[in-house]
Each structure stands twice: as C-alpha cells, then as structure tokens.
mmCIF file of C-alpha atoms in Angstrom:
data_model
loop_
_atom_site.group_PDB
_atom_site.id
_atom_site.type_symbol
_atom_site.label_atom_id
_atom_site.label_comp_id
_atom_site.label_asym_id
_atom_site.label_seq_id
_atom_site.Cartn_x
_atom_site.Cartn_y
_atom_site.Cartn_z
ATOM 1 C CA UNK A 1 59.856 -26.807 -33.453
ATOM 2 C CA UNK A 2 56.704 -26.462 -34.956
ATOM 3 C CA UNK A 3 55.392 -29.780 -33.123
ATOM 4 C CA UNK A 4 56.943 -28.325 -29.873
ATOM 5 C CA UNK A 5 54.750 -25.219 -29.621
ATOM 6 C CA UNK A 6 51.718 -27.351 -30.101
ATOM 7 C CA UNK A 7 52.964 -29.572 -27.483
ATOM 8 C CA UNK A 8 53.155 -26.583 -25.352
ATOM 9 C CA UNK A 9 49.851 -24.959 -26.580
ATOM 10 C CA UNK A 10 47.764 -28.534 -26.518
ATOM 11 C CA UNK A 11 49.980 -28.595 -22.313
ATOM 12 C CA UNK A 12 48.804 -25.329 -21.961
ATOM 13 C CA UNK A 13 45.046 -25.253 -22.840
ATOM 14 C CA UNK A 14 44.915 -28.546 -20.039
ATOM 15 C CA UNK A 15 46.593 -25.830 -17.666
ATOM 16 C CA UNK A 16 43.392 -23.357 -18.783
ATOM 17 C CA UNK A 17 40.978 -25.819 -18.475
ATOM 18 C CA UNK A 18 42.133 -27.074 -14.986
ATOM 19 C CA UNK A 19 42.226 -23.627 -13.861
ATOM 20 C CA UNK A 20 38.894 -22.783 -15.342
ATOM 21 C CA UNK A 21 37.580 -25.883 -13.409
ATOM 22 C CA UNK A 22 38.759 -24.502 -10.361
ATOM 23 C CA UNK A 23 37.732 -21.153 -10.832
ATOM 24 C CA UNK A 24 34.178 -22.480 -11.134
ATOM 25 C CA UNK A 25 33.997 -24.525 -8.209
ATOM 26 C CA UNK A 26 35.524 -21.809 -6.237
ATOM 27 C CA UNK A 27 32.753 -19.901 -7.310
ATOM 28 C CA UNK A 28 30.390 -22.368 -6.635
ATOM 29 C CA UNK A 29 31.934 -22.986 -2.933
ATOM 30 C CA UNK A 30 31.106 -18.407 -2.859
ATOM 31 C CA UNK A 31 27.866 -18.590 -4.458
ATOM 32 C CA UNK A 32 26.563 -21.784 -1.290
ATOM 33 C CA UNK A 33 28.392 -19.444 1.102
ATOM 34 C CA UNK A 34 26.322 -16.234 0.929
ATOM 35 C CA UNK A 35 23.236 -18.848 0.948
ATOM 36 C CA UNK A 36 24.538 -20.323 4.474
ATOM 37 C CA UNK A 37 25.299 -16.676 5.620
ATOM 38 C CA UNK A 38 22.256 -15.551 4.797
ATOM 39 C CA UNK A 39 20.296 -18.462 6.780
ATOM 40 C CA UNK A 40 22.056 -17.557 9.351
ATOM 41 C CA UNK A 41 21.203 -13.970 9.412
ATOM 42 C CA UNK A 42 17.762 -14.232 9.273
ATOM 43 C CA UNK A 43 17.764 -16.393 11.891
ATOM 44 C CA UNK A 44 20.544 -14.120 13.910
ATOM 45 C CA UNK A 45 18.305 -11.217 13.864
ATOM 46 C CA UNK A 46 14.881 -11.005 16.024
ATOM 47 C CA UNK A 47 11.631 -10.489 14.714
ATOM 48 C CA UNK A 48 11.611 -7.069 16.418
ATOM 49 C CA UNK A 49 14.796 -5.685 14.844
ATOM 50 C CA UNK A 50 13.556 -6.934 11.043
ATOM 51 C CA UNK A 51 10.327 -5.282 11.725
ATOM 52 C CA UNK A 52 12.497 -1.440 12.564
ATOM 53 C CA UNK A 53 14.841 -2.294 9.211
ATOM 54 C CA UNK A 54 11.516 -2.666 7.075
ATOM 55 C CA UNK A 55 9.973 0.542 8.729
ATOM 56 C CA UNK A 56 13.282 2.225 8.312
ATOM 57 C CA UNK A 57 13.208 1.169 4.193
ATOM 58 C CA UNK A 58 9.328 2.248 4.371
ATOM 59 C CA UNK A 59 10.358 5.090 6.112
ATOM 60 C CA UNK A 60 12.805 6.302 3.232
ATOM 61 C CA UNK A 61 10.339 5.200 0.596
ATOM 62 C CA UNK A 62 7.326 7.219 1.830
ATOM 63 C CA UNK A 63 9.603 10.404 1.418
ATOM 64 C CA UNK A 64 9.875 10.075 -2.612
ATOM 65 C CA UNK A 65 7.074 12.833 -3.844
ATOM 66 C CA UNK A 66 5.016 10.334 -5.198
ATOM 67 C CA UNK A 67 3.906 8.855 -2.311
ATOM 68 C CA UNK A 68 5.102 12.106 0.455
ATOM 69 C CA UNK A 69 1.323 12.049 1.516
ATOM 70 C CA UNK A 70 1.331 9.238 3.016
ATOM 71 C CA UNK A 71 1.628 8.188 6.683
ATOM 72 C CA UNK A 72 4.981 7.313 8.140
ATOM 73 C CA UNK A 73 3.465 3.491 9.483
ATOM 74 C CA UNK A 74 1.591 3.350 6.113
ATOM 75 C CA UNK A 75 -0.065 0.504 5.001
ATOM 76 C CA UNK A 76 0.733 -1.700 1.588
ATOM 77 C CA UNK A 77 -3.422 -0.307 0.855
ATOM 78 C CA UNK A 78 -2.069 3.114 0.833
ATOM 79 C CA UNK A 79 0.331 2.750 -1.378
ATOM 80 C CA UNK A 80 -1.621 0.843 -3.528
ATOM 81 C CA UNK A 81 -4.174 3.439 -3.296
ATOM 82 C CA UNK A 82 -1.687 6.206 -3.653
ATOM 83 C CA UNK A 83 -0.270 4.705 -6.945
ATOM 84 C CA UNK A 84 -3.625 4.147 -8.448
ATOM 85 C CA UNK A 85 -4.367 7.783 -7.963
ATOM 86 C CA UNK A 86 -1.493 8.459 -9.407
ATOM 87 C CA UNK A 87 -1.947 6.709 -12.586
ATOM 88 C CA UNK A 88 -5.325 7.975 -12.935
ATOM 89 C CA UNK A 89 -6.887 4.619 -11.737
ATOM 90 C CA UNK A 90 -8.885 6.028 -8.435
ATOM 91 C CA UNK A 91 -9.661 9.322 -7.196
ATOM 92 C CA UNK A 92 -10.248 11.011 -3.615
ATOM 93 C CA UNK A 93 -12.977 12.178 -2.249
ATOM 94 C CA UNK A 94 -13.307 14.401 0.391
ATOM 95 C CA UNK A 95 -15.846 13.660 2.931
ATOM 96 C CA UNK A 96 -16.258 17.015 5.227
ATOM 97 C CA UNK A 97 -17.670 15.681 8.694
ATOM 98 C CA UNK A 98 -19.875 17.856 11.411
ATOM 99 C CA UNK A 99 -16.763 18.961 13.379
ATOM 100 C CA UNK A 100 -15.221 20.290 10.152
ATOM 101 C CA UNK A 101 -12.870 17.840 9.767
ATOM 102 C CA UNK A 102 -12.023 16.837 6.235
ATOM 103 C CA UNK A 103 -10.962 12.802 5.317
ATOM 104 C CA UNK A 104 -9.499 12.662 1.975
ATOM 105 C CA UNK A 105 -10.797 9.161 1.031
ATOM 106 C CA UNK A 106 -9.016 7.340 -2.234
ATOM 107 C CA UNK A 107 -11.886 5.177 -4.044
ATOM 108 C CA UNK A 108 -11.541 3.933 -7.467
ATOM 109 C CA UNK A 109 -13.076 5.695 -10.269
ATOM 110 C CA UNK A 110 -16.126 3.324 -10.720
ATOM 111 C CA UNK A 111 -16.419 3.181 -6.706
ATOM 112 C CA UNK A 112 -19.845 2.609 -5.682
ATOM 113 C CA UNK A 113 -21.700 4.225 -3.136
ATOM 114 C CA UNK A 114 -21.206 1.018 -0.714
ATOM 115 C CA UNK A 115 -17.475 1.303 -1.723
ATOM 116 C CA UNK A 116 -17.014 4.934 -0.672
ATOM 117 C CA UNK A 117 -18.846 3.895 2.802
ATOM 118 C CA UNK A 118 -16.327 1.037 3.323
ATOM 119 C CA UNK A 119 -13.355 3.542 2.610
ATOM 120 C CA UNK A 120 -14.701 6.022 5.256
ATOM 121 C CA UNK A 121 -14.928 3.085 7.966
ATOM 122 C CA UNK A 122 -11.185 1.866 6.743
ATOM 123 C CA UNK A 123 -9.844 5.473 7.154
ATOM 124 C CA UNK A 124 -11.310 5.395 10.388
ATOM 125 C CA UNK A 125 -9.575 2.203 11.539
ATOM 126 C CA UNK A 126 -6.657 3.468 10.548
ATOM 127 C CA UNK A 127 -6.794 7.196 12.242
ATOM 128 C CA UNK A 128 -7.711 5.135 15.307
ATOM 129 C CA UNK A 129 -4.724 3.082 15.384
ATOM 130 C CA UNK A 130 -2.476 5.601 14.562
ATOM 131 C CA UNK A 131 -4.012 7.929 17.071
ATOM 132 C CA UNK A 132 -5.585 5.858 19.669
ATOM 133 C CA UNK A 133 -9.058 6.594 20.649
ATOM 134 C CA UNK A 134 -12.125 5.000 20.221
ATOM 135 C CA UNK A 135 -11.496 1.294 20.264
ATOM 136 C CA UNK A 136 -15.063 0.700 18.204
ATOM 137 C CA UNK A 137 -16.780 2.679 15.980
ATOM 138 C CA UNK A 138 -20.824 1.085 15.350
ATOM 139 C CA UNK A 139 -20.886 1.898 11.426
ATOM 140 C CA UNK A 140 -24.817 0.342 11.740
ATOM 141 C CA UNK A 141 -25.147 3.452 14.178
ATOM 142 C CA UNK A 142 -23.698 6.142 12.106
ATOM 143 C CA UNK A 143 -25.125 5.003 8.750
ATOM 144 C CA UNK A 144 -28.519 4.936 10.273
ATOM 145 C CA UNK A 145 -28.199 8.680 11.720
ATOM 146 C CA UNK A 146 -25.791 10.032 8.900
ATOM 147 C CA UNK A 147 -26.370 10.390 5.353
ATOM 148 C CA UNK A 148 -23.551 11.499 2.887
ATOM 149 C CA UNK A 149 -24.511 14.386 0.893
ATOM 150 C CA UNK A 150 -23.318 15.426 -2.516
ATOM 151 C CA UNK A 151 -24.312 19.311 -3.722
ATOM 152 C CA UNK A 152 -27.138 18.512 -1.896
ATOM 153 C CA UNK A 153 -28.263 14.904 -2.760
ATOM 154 C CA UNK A 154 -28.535 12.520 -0.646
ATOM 155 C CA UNK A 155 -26.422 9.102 -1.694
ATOM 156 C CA UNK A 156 -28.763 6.536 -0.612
ATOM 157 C CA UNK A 157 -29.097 3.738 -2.600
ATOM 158 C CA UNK A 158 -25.839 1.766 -1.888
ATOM 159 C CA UNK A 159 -24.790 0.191 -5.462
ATOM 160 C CA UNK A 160 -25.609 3.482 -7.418
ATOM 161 C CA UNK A 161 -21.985 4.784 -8.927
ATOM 162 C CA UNK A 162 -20.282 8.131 -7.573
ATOM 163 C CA UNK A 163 -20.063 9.316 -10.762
ATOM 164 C CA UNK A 164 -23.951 8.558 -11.270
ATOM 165 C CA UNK A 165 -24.296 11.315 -8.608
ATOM 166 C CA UNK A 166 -22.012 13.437 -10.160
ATOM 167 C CA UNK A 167 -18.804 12.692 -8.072
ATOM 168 C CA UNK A 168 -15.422 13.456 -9.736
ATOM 169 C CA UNK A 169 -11.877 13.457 -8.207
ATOM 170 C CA UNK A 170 -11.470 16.417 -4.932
ATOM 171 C CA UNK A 171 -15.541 16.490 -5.092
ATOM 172 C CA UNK A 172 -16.364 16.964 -1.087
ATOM 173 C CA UNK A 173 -19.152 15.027 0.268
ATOM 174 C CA UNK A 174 -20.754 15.958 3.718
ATOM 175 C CA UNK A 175 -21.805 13.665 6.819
ATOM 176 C CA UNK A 176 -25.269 15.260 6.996
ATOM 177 C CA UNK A 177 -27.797 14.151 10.300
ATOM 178 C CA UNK A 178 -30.523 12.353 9.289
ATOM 179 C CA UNK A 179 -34.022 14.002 10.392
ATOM 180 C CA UNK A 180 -36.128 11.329 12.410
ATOM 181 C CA UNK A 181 -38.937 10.455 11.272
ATOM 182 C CA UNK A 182 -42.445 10.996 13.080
#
C-alpha cells in the first residue's frame, strides 16, 4: 500500500509539473501577446490623436495644487521650474513692465543677472504662442532701451548674482527706460 501511494504521489507530481509547464508557456504565449497588441496600437492610432491623450493626461496633471499655476499647454520647463520652486531650489521674480503688467519669472536661486534676462525673453516666447501676437520680439532692442531696476538699482553688469543686488523670492523688478545719452 505504502509503495502504491508513492506510485501515485511520484504519478502525480509528473501531472504538477506538466501542468506547471503549461501554465508557464501559456503565460508566456499572454505576456508576447500584449507586446504584439501594443505594436499594433501605437501604430493604429495617429500622431494627432496621441498628441490630445497626452494633453488630456497633462491636462489632469496640471490640476494637482502643486503645479495648479501652471498653463493648461504647459511646457516640461514649467514644470520643472514649478517643482524646483517648490522644493526651494528656484524662486520667482516679478518683473513689473511700463503697462503695469506683472511676469512672474521662476529663476534659480543663484540666477544671474544674464539668467533672469533669458527667463524674461522665454516667458515672452511662450505668452506669444499661447496668445498670438508679435511673431518677433528684438531682445538687442529692448535691452538697449530698458534697464531692470531693483529698489532702485540698476542691474547692469550681466554675470553679477540677484542675490548680490539684493533679490530674494516675490522681489519685483521694474522695466525702467533708459535715458539717452547726449
């Protein structure tokens, strides 16, 4: 009897095994399929309708409160920007121009004078996509007849440090026109 049951127990760990074996290549058959499917998919849907899914998941993303002030077409530089400021890593300046209008600007927190500049003219791309407008803004032409002002002082020399001049995080800066010279 006793040789009988581990007849039936050495018969029935071959049954296991066999089924185990199949169970594995039917999962292996499952995990090619989804592979297949999913070449096919990408290649089912048009460039156009990808595109609206991603905005869509942007869309959705944007509305968590950490990242609420951004734009709905936002860029992966906002973001970034956003989540630095966030984490204490950059800090916004606002830069009050002549019409009142008031550009928060996100610069990191050793941004240079130069750096602060190239934020401004980024912003501005952006508005003007966004918004339409202008097709091209000569920054040679406004940083010739602009200065940015800070409490007063005037940030001219280029590689000098915002916080050199005193600039901390929600400081406003002004566009200020220059005076000609005689």
């Amino acid at each position: 009897m006793m040789e009988e049951q581990s007849l039936d127990t050495a018969g029935g760990g071959e049954q296991r095994v066999k089924e185990e074996e199949e169970d594995s290549d039917n999962r292996t058959e499952m995990a090619a399929a989804p592979d297949v499917e999913e070449d096919e998919d990408e290649e089912a849907l048009p460039h156009s309708e990808i595109l609206d899914i991603f905005e869509e998941g942007l869309a959705q993303l944007v509305q968590d409160p950490l990242l609420c002030d951004l734009p709905i077409q936002v860029t992966l530089e906002e973001v970034n920007s956003q989540i630095a400021l966030e984490y204490g890593q950059a800090m916004t300046v606002r830069v009050l121009k002549a019409d009142g209008e008031i550009m928060p600007i996100v610069v990191v927190q050793n941004a240079t004078v130069l750096d602060l500049k190239k934020a401004i003219c980024r912003f501005m791309e952006l508005k003007q996509q966004r918004e339409g407008g202008v097709k091209h803004i000569s920054w040679r032409y406004v940083w010739r007849t602009y200065h940015l002002v800070f409490q007063g002082e005037k940030l001219e020399d280029d590689k000098m440090r915002l916080k050199d001049y005193g600039i901390r995080n929600r400081d406003e800066v002004t566009f200020m026109k220059r005076l000609r010279k005689k």
